[in-house]
């Protein structure tokens, strides 16, 4: 199963981080609009990512819900009928909820730097160090930590869990999404 080392952080300064990501990647990044629908499963997480253009991906992943760099194992398959698949999976499994976001993707070496504007939550940064077959978890963590420094991400800004978790927590606390 493919894996990556991930970190996620709330953004204090969207403009600064975006500028640093542009400098480090040498590009203006790629804008991707996504709607993720999460389904009830006994272990891990299952989501259907709809790219809002008639295509999508069904993604299963497992990772610990802890702050800082963490190893994530995942499986992905493409679909040309994301809305139909959402309906079938909702009927079969039930939904946990949905996350809508606009993502700007920058590639820095083997790392996907995501600058996300999440509906109902705000702005975040996510790093995904896409692990090569021969790399250890420790090597991935070292790459993530170095990139955090280069992007000016502070340890106190790191978050655990997924955007879906944050949205559910807000709903439980009486905050509208």
Coordinates of N, CA, C and O in Angstrom, one line a residue:
X1 N 0.9 -1.2 0.0 CA 0.0 0.0 0.0 C 0.9 1.2 0.0 O 1.8 1.3 0.8
X2 N 0.7 2.2 -0.9 CA 1.5 3.4 -0.9 C 1.3 4.2 0.4 O 0.4 4.0 1.2
X3 N 2.3 5.0 0.7 CA 2.3 5.8 2.0 C 2.9 7.1 1.8 O 3.6 7.4 0.8
X4 N 2.5 8.0 2.7 CA 3.2 9.3 2.8 C 3.3 9.8 4.2 O 2.6 9.2 5.1
X5 N 4.1 10.8 4.5 CA 4.2 11.4 5.8 C 3.5 12.7 5.7 O 3.8 13.5 4.8
X6 N 2.5 12.9 6.6 CA 1.7 14.1 6.5 C 1.8 15.0 7.7 O 2.0 14.5 8.8
X7 N 1.6 16.3 7.5 CA 1.4 17.2 8.6 C 0.3 18.2 8.1 O 0.2 18.4 6.9
X8 N -0.4 18.7 9.0 CA -1.5 19.7 8.7 C -1.4 20.8 9.8 O -1.1 20.5 10.9
X9 N -1.5 22.0 9.3 CA -1.4 23.2 10.2 C -2.4 24.3 9.9 O -2.7 24.5 8.7
X10 N -2.9 24.9 10.9 CA -3.7 26.1 10.6 C -2.8 27.2 10.2 O -1.6 27.3 10.6
X11 N -3.2 28.1 9.3 CA -2.4 29.2 8.8 C -2.6 30.5 9.5 O -3.8 30.9 9.7
X12 N -1.6 31.1 9.9 CA -1.6 32.4 10.5 C -1.5 33.5 9.4 O -2.1 34.6 9.5
X13 N -0.6 33.2 8.4 CA -0.3 34.2 7.4 C -0.4 33.5 6.0 O 0.6 33.0 5.5
X14 N -1.6 33.5 5.4 CA -1.8 32.8 4.1 C -0.9 33.4 3.1 O -0.2 32.7 2.3
X15 N -0.7 34.7 3.0 CA 0.1 35.4 2.0 C 1.6 34.9 2.1 O 2.2 34.6 1.1
X16 N 2.1 34.9 3.3 CA 3.5 34.5 3.5 C 3.7 33.1 3.1 O 4.7 32.8 2.3
X17 N 2.9 32.2 3.6 CA 3.1 30.8 3.2 C 2.9 30.5 1.7 O 3.7 29.8 1.1
X18 N 2.0 31.2 1.1 CA 1.8 31.0 -0.3 C 3.0 31.5 -1.1 O 3.4 30.9 -2.0
X19 N 3.5 32.6 -0.7 CA 4.7 33.2 -1.3 C 5.9 32.2 -1.2 O 6.6 32.0 -2.1
X20 N 6.1 31.7 0.0 CA 7.2 30.7 0.2 C 7.0 29.5 -0.6 O 8.0 28.9 -1.2
X21 N 5.8 29.0 -0.7 CA 5.5 27.8 -1.5 C 5.8 28.0 -3.0 O 6.4 27.2 -3.6
X22 N 5.4 29.2 -3.4 CA 5.8 29.6 -4.8 C 7.3 29.6 -5.1 O 7.8 29.0 -6.1
X23 N 8.0 30.2 -4.1 CA 9.5 30.3 -4.3 C 10.1 28.9 -4.2 O 11.0 28.6 -5.1
X24 N 9.7 28.0 -3.3 CA 10.3 26.7 -3.2 C 9.9 25.8 -4.3 O 10.7 24.9 -4.7
X25 N 8.7 25.9 -4.9 CA 8.3 25.1 -6.0 C 8.7 25.6 -7.4 O 8.7 24.9 -8.3
X26 N 8.9 26.9 -7.4 CA 9.2 27.6 -8.7 C 8.0 27.7 -9.6 O 8.1 27.8 -10.8
X27 N 6.8 27.6 -9.0 CA 5.5 27.6 -9.8 C 4.5 28.5 -9.0 O 4.7 28.8 -7.9
X28 N 3.4 28.8 -9.7 CA 2.3 29.5 -9.1 C 1.3 28.5 -8.5 O 0.3 28.9 -7.9
X29 N 1.6 27.2 -8.6 CA 0.7 26.2 -8.1 C -0.5 25.9 -9.0 O -0.7 26.6 -10.0
X30 N -1.2 24.8 -8.7 CA -2.4 24.4 -9.4 C -3.6 24.5 -8.5 O -3.6 23.9 -7.4
X31 N -4.7 25.2 -9.0 CA -5.9 25.3 -8.2 C -6.8 24.0 -8.5 O -7.0 23.7 -9.6
X32 N -7.2 23.4 -7.4 CA -8.1 22.2 -7.5 C -9.2 22.4 -6.5 O -9.1 22.7 -5.3
X33 N -10.4 22.3 -7.1 CA -11.6 22.4 -6.2 C -12.1 21.0 -5.9 O -12.2 20.2 -6.8
X34 N -12.4 20.7 -4.7 CA -12.7 19.4 -4.2 C -13.9 19.4 -3.3 O -14.0 20.3 -2.4
X35 N -14.7 18.4 -3.4 CA -15.7 18.1 -2.4 C -15.5 16.6 -1.9 O -15.6 15.7 -2.7
X36 N -15.1 16.5 -0.7 CA -14.9 15.1 -0.1 C -16.1 14.7 0.7 O -16.5 15.4 1.6
X37 N -16.6 13.5 0.4 CA -17.7 12.9 1.1 C -17.1 11.7 1.9 O -16.5 10.8 1.3
X38 N -17.2 11.8 3.2 CA -16.7 10.7 4.1 C -17.8 9.7 4.5 O -19.0 10.2 4.7
X39 N -17.5 8.5 4.5 CA -18.4 7.4 4.7 C -18.1 6.7 6.0 O -16.9 6.6 6.5
X40 N -19.1 6.1 6.6 CA -19.0 5.3 7.9 C -18.3 4.0 7.6 O -18.8 3.2 6.8
X41 N -17.2 3.7 8.1 CA -16.4 2.5 8.0 C -15.9 2.1 9.3 O -15.7 2.9 10.2
X42 N -15.7 0.7 9.6 CA -15.3 0.3 10.9 C -13.8 0.7 11.2 O -13.5 0.8 12.4
X43 N -13.0 0.9 10.3 CA -11.6 1.2 10.5 C -11.1 2.1 9.4 O -11.5 2.0 8.3
X44 N -10.2 3.0 9.8 CA -9.6 3.9 8.8 C -10.7 4.9 8.3 O -11.6 5.2 9.0
X45 N -10.4 5.5 7.2 CA -11.4 6.5 6.6 C -11.6 6.2 5.1 O -10.6 5.8 4.4
X46 N -12.8 6.4 4.7 CA -13.1 6.2 3.3 C -13.8 7.4 2.8 O -14.8 7.9 3.4
X47 N -13.3 8.0 1.7 CA -13.9 9.2 1.2 C -13.9 9.2 -0.3 O -13.1 8.5 -1.0
X48 N -14.9 9.9 -0.9 CA -15.0 10.0 -2.3 C -14.7 11.5 -2.6 O -15.3 12.4 -2.0
X49 N -13.7 11.7 -3.3 CA -13.2 13.1 -3.7 C -13.8 13.4 -5.1 O -13.5 12.8 -6.0
X50 N -14.7 14.4 -5.1 CA -15.3 14.9 -6.3 C -14.6 16.2 -6.8 O -14.5 17.1 -6.0
X51 N -14.0 16.1 -8.0 CA -13.2 17.3 -8.5 C -14.1 18.3 -9.2 O -13.6 19.3 -9.7
X52 N -15.4 18.1 -9.1 CA -16.4 19.0 -9.6 C -16.3 19.2 -11.2 O -16.7 20.2 -11.7
X53 N -15.7 18.2 -11.8 CA -15.6 18.2 -13.3 C -16.0 16.9 -13.9 O -15.6 16.6 -15.1
X54 N -16.7 16.1 -13.2 CA -17.1 14.8 -13.7 C -16.2 13.7 -13.3 O -16.4 12.5 -13.7
X55 N -15.1 14.0 -12.7 CA -14.1 13.0 -12.2 C -14.0 13.0 -10.7 O -14.3 14.0 -10.1
X56 N -13.4 11.9 -10.2 CA -13.2 11.8 -8.8 C -12.3 10.7 -8.4 O -11.8 10.0 -9.3
X57 N -12.1 10.5 -7.1 CA -11.3 9.4 -6.6 C -11.9 8.8 -5.4 O -12.4 9.6 -4.5
X58 N -12.0 7.5 -5.3 CA -12.4 6.9 -4.0 C -11.1 6.6 -3.3 O -10.1 5.9 -3.8
X59 N -11.0 7.1 -2.1 CA -9.7 7.0 -1.3 C -10.0 6.3 0.1 O -10.9 6.8 0.8
X60 N -9.2 5.3 0.4 CA -9.2 4.7 1.7 C -7.9 5.0 2.3 O -6.9 4.9 1.7
X61 N -7.9 5.5 3.6 CA -6.6 5.7 4.2 C -6.7 5.4 5.7 O -7.7 5.5 6.3
X62 N -5.5 5.1 6.2 CA -5.3 4.9 7.7 C -4.1 5.7 8.1 O -3.1 5.7 7.5
X63 N -4.4 6.5 9.2 CA -3.3 7.3 9.8 C -3.7 7.6 11.2 O -4.9 7.8 11.5
X64 N -2.7 7.8 12.1 CA -3.0 8.2 13.5 C -3.5 9.7 13.5 O -3.1 10.5 12.7
X65 N -4.4 10.0 14.4 CA -4.9 11.3 14.6 C -4.1 12.0 15.7 O -4.5 12.2 16.8
X66 N -2.8 12.4 15.3 CA -1.9 13.0 16.2 C -1.3 14.3 15.5 O -1.3 14.3 14.3
X67 N -0.9 15.2 16.3 CA -0.2 16.4 15.7 C 1.2 16.0 15.2 O 1.7 15.0 15.6
X68 N 1.7 16.8 14.3 CA 3.0 16.6 13.7 C 3.0 15.5 12.6 O 2.0 15.0 12.2
X69 N 4.2 15.2 12.2 CA 4.4 14.3 11.0 C 3.8 12.9 11.4 O 4.1 12.4 12.5
X70 N 3.0 12.3 10.5 CA 2.5 11.0 10.8 C 2.4 10.2 9.5 O 2.2 10.8 8.4
X71 N 2.6 8.9 9.5 CA 2.6 8.0 8.4 C 1.2 7.7 8.0 O 0.4 7.3 8.9
X72 N 0.8 7.8 6.7 CA -0.5 7.5 6.3 C -0.4 6.5 5.1 O 0.4 6.7 4.2
X73 N -1.1 5.4 5.3 CA -1.2 4.4 4.2 C -2.5 4.6 3.5 O -3.5 4.8 4.1
X74 N -2.5 4.4 2.1 CA -3.7 4.7 1.4 C -3.8 3.9 0.1 O -2.9 3.3 -0.4
X75 N -5.1 3.8 -0.3 CA -5.4 3.2 -1.6 C -6.3 4.1 -2.3 O -7.2 4.7 -1.7
X76 N -6.1 4.3 -3.6 CA -6.9 5.3 -4.4 C -7.3 4.6 -5.8 O -6.5 3.9 -6.4
X77 N -8.6 4.8 -6.2 CA -9.0 4.4 -7.5 C -9.8 5.6 -8.1 O -10.6 6.2 -7.4
X78 N -9.6 5.8 -9.4 CA -10.3 6.9 -10.0 C -11.8 6.5 -10.4 O -12.1 5.3 -10.5
X79 N -12.6 7.5 -10.6 CA -14.0 7.3 -11.0 C -14.4 8.4 -12.0 O -14.0 9.5 -11.8
X80 N -15.3 8.0 -12.9 CA -15.9 9.0 -13.8 C -17.3 9.3 -13.5 O -18.0 9.9 -14.2
X81 N -17.7 8.8 -12.3 CA -19.1 9.0 -11.9 C -19.1 9.2 -10.3 O -19.6 8.4 -9.6
X82 N -18.5 10.3 -9.9 CA -18.4 10.5 -8.5 C -19.7 10.7 -7.8 O -19.9 10.2 -6.7
X83 N -20.7 11.4 -8.4 CA -22.0 11.6 -7.8 C -22.7 10.2 -7.7 O -23.4 10.0 -6.6
X84 N -22.7 9.4 -8.7 CA -23.3 8.1 -8.6 C -22.7 7.2 -7.5 O -23.4 6.5 -6.7
X85 N -21.4 7.3 -7.4 CA -20.7 6.5 -6.4 C -21.0 7.0 -5.0 O -21.1 6.2 -4.0
X86 N -21.1 8.3 -4.8 CA -21.5 8.9 -3.5 C -22.9 8.3 -3.1 O -23.1 7.9 -2.0
X87 N -23.8 8.3 -4.1 CA -25.2 7.8 -3.7 C -25.1 6.3 -3.3 O -25.7 5.9 -2.3
X88 N -24.4 5.5 -4.0 CA -24.3 4.0 -3.7 C -23.6 3.8 -2.4 O -24.1 3.1 -1.5
X89 N -22.5 4.5 -2.1 CA -21.8 4.4 -0.9 C -22.6 4.9 0.3 O -22.6 4.4 1.4
X90 N -23.3 6.0 0.1 CA -24.2 6.6 1.2 C -25.3 5.6 1.5 O -25.6 5.3 2.7
X91 N -25.9 5.0 0.5 CA -27.0 4.0 0.7 C -26.4 2.8 1.4 O -27.1 2.2 2.3
X92 N -25.2 2.3 1.1 CA -24.6 1.1 1.7 C -24.0 1.4 3.1 O -24.2 0.5 4.0
X93 N -23.3 2.5 3.2 CA -22.5 2.7 4.5 C -23.0 3.8 5.4 O -22.8 3.8 6.5
X94 N -23.7 4.8 4.8 CA -24.0 6.0 5.5 C -22.9 7.0 5.4 O -21.7 6.7 5.3
X95 N -23.2 8.3 5.5 CA -22.2 9.4 5.4 C -21.9 9.9 6.8 O -22.7 10.0 7.7
X96 N -20.6 10.3 6.9 CA -20.1 11.0 8.1 C -20.4 12.5 7.9 O -20.8 13.2 8.8
X97 N -20.0 13.0 6.6 CA -20.2 14.4 6.3 C -19.4 14.7 5.0 O -18.8 13.8 4.4
X98 N -19.4 16.0 4.7 CA -18.7 16.5 3.5 C -17.8 17.7 3.9 O -18.1 18.5 4.8
X99 N -16.7 17.7 3.1 CA -15.7 18.8 3.2 C -15.6 19.4 1.9 O -15.3 18.7 0.9
X100 N -15.8 20.8 1.8 CA -15.6 21.5 0.5 C -14.4 22.4 0.6 O -14.3 23.1 1.6
X101 N -13.5 22.3 -0.3 CA -12.3 23.1 -0.3 C -11.8 23.5 -1.6 O -12.1 22.9 -2.6
X102 N -11.1 24.6 -1.6 CA -10.3 25.0 -2.8 C -8.8 24.8 -2.4 O -8.4 25.4 -1.3
X103 N -8.1 24.1 -3.1 CA -6.7 23.7 -2.8 C -5.8 24.3 -3.9 O -6.1 24.2 -5.0
X104 N -4.7 24.8 -3.4 CA -3.6 25.2 -4.3 C -2.5 24.2 -4.0 O -2.0 24.2 -2.9
X105 N -2.1 23.5 -5.1 CA -1.0 22.5 -5.0 C 0.3 23.0 -5.5 O 0.4 23.5 -6.6
X106 N 1.3 22.8 -4.7 CA 2.7 23.1 -5.1 C 3.5 21.8 -4.9 O 3.4 21.2 -3.8
X107 N 4.4 21.5 -5.8 CA 5.3 20.3 -5.7 C 6.7 20.9 -5.3 O 7.2 21.7 -6.0
X108 N 7.2 20.4 -4.1 CA 8.5 20.8 -3.7 C 9.2 19.4 -3.5 O 9.0 18.7 -2.5
X109 N 10.1 19.1 -4.5 CA 10.7 17.8 -4.4 C 9.7 16.7 -4.5 O 8.8 16.7 -5.4
X110 N 9.7 15.8 -3.5 CA 8.7 14.7 -3.5 C 7.5 15.0 -2.6 O 6.8 14.1 -2.3
X111 N 7.4 16.3 -2.2 CA 6.4 16.7 -1.3 C 5.3 17.5 -2.0 O 5.6 18.5 -2.7
X112 N 4.1 17.2 -1.7 CA 2.9 17.9 -2.1 C 2.6 18.9 -1.0 O 2.3 18.5 0.1
X113 N 2.7 20.2 -1.4 CA 2.3 21.3 -0.4 C 1.0 21.8 -0.8 O 0.8 22.3 -1.9
X114 N 0.0 21.6 0.1 CA -1.4 22.0 -0.2 C -1.7 23.3 0.6 O -1.4 23.3 1.8
X115 N -2.2 24.3 0.0 CA -2.7 25.5 0.7 C -4.2 25.4 0.5 O -4.7 25.6 -0.6
X116 N -4.9 25.1 1.6 CA -6.3 24.8 1.5 C -7.2 25.9 2.1 O -6.9 26.4 3.2
X117 N -8.2 26.3 1.4 CA -9.3 27.2 1.9 C -10.5 26.3 2.1 O -11.1 25.9 1.1
X118 N -10.8 26.0 3.4 CA -11.9 25.0 3.7 C -13.1 25.7 4.1 O -13.1 26.5 5.0
X119 N -14.2 25.4 3.4 CA -15.5 26.1 3.7 C -15.9 25.7 5.1 O -16.0 24.6 5.5
X120 N -16.2 26.8 5.9 CA -16.6 26.6 7.3 C -15.5 26.5 8.3 O -15.7 26.5 9.5
X121 N -14.2 26.5 7.8 CA -13.1 26.3 8.7 C -12.0 27.4 8.6 O -11.5 27.9 9.5
X122 N -11.7 27.8 7.3 CA -10.6 28.8 7.1 C -9.5 28.2 6.3 O -9.7 27.3 5.5
X123 N -8.3 28.7 6.5 CA -7.1 28.4 5.7 C -6.2 27.5 6.5 O -5.9 27.7 7.6
X124 N -5.6 26.5 5.7 CA -4.7 25.5 6.3 C -3.6 25.2 5.3 O -3.8 25.5 4.1
X125 N -2.6 24.5 5.8 CA -1.5 24.0 5.0 C -1.4 22.6 5.3 O -1.5 22.2 6.5
X126 N -1.1 21.8 4.3 CA -0.9 20.4 4.5 C 0.3 19.9 3.6 O 0.4 20.4 2.5
X127 N 1.2 19.2 4.3 CA 2.3 18.6 3.6 C 2.1 17.1 3.4 O 1.7 16.5 4.4
X128 N 2.4 16.6 2.3 CA 2.3 15.1 2.0 C 3.7 14.8 1.4 O 3.9 15.0 0.2
X129 N 4.5 14.2 2.2 CA 5.8 13.7 1.6 C 5.5 12.3 1.0 O 5.2 11.4 1.8
X130 N 5.5 12.2 -0.3 CA 5.1 10.9 -0.9 C 6.3 10.0 -0.9 O 7.4 10.3 -1.4
X131 N 6.2 9.0 -0.1 CA 7.3 8.1 0.2 C 7.7 7.3 -1.0 O 6.9 6.7 -1.7
X132 N 9.0 7.2 -1.2 CA 9.6 6.3 -2.2 C 9.7 4.9 -1.6 O 9.8 4.8 -0.3
X133 N 9.8 3.9 -2.4 CA 9.8 2.5 -1.9 C 10.8 2.2 -0.9 O 10.6 1.5 0.1
X134 N 12.0 2.8 -1.0 CA 13.1 2.5 -0.2 C 13.3 3.4 1.1 O 14.1 3.2 1.9
X135 N 12.4 4.4 1.2 CA 12.5 5.4 2.2 C 11.9 4.9 3.5 O 10.8 4.3 3.5
X136 N 12.5 5.3 4.6 CA 12.0 5.0 6.0 C 11.0 6.1 6.4 O 11.1 7.2 5.9
X137 N 10.2 5.8 7.4 CA 9.3 6.8 8.0 C 10.1 8.0 8.5 O 9.8 9.1 8.3
X138 N 11.3 7.7 9.1 CA 12.2 8.7 9.7 C 12.6 9.7 8.6 O 12.7 10.9 8.8
X139 N 13.0 9.2 7.4 CA 13.4 10.1 6.3 C 12.2 11.0 5.9 O 12.4 12.2 5.7
X140 N 11.0 10.5 5.8 CA 9.9 11.3 5.5 C 9.6 12.3 6.5 O 9.3 13.5 6.2
X141 N 9.7 12.0 7.8 CA 9.5 12.9 8.9 C 10.6 14.1 8.8 O 10.2 15.2 9.0
X142 N 11.8 13.7 8.5 CA 12.9 14.7 8.4 C 12.6 15.7 7.2 O 12.8 16.9 7.4
X143 N 12.1 15.2 6.1 CA 11.8 16.0 5.0 C 10.6 17.0 5.4 O 10.7 18.2 5.1
X144 N 9.6 16.4 6.0 CA 8.4 17.2 6.5 C 8.9 18.3 7.4 O 8.5 19.5 7.3
X145 N 9.7 18.0 8.4 CA 10.2 18.9 9.4 C 11.0 20.0 8.8 O 10.8 21.2 9.1
X146 N 11.9 19.7 7.8 CA 12.7 20.7 7.1 C 11.8 21.7 6.3 O 12.0 22.9 6.4
X147 N 10.8 21.1 5.7 CA 9.9 22.0 4.9 C 9.0 22.8 5.7 O 8.7 24.0 5.4
X148 N 8.6 22.3 6.9 CA 7.9 23.2 7.9 C 8.7 24.4 8.2 O 8.2 25.5 8.2
X149 N 10.0 24.2 8.5 CA 10.9 25.3 8.8 C 11.0 26.3 7.6 O 10.9 27.5 7.8
X150 N 11.2 25.8 6.4 CA 11.3 26.6 5.3 C 10.0 27.4 4.9 O 10.1 28.5 4.4
X151 N 8.9 26.9 5.3 CA 7.6 27.5 5.1 C 7.2 28.4 6.3 O 6.1 29.1 6.2
X152 N 7.9 28.4 7.4 CA 7.6 29.2 8.5 C 6.4 28.6 9.3 O 5.7 29.4 10.0
X153 N 6.1 27.3 9.2 CA 5.1 26.7 10.0 C 5.5 26.4 11.4 O 6.6 25.8 11.6
X154 N 4.8 26.9 12.4 CA 5.2 26.7 13.8 C 4.5 25.5 14.4 O 3.4 25.1 14.0
X155 N 5.2 24.8 15.3 CA 4.7 23.6 15.9 C 3.3 23.8 16.6 O 2.5 22.9 16.5
X156 N 3.1 25.0 17.2 CA 1.8 25.2 17.9 C 0.7 25.4 16.9 O -0.5 25.3 17.3
X157 N 0.9 25.5 15.6 CA -0.1 25.6 14.6 C -0.6 24.2 14.0 O -1.5 24.2 13.3
X158 N 0.2 23.2 14.4 CA -0.1 21.9 13.9 C -1.5 21.4 14.4 O -1.8 21.7 15.6
X159 N -2.2 20.6 13.6 CA -3.5 20.1 14.0 C -3.5 18.6 13.8 O -2.7 18.1 12.9
X160 N -4.3 17.9 14.5 CA -4.4 16.4 14.3 C -5.7 16.2 13.6 O -6.6 17.1 13.4
X161 N -5.9 15.0 13.1 CA -7.2 14.6 12.5 C -7.3 15.2 11.1 O -6.4 15.7 10.5
X162 N -8.6 15.1 10.6 CA -8.9 15.6 9.3 C -9.8 16.8 9.4 O -10.4 17.1 10.4
X163 N -10.0 17.5 8.2 CA -10.9 18.6 8.2 C -12.3 18.2 8.6 O -13.0 18.9 9.3
X164 N -12.7 17.0 8.2 CA -14.0 16.5 8.6 C -14.1 16.5 10.1 O -15.2 16.8 10.7
X165 N -13.1 16.1 10.9 CA -13.1 16.0 12.3 C -13.3 17.4 12.9 O -14.1 17.6 13.8
X166 N -12.6 18.4 12.3 CA -12.8 19.8 12.8 C -14.2 20.3 12.5 O -14.8 21.0 13.4
X167 N -14.8 20.0 11.3 CA -16.1 20.4 11.1 C -17.1 19.8 12.0 O -18.0 20.5 12.5
X168 N -17.0 18.5 12.3 CA -17.9 17.8 13.2 C -17.7 18.4 14.6 O -18.7 18.5 15.3
X169 N -16.5 18.7 15.0 CA -16.3 19.3 16.4 C -17.0 20.6 16.5 O -17.6 21.0 17.5
X170 N -16.9 21.5 15.4 CA -17.6 22.7 15.4 C -19.1 22.6 15.5 O -19.7 23.3 16.2
X171 N -19.6 21.6 14.8 CA -21.1 21.3 14.8 C -21.5 20.9 16.2 O -22.5 21.3 16.7
X172 N -20.7 20.1 16.9 CA -21.0 19.6 18.3 C -20.9 20.8 19.2 O -21.7 20.8 20.2
X173 N -20.1 21.8 19.0 CA -19.9 22.9 19.8 C -20.9 24.0 19.5 O -20.8 25.2 20.0
X174 N -21.8 23.7 18.5 CA -22.9 24.7 18.2 C -22.5 25.8 17.2 O -23.2 26.8 17.0
X175 N -21.3 25.6 16.5 CA -20.9 26.5 15.5 C -21.4 26.0 14.1 O -21.2 24.9 13.8
X176 N -22.0 26.9 13.4 CA -22.5 26.5 12.0 C -21.3 26.3 11.1 O -20.3 27.1 11.2
X177 N -21.3 25.4 10.2 CA -20.2 25.2 9.3 C -20.1 26.3 8.3 O -20.9 27.1 8.0

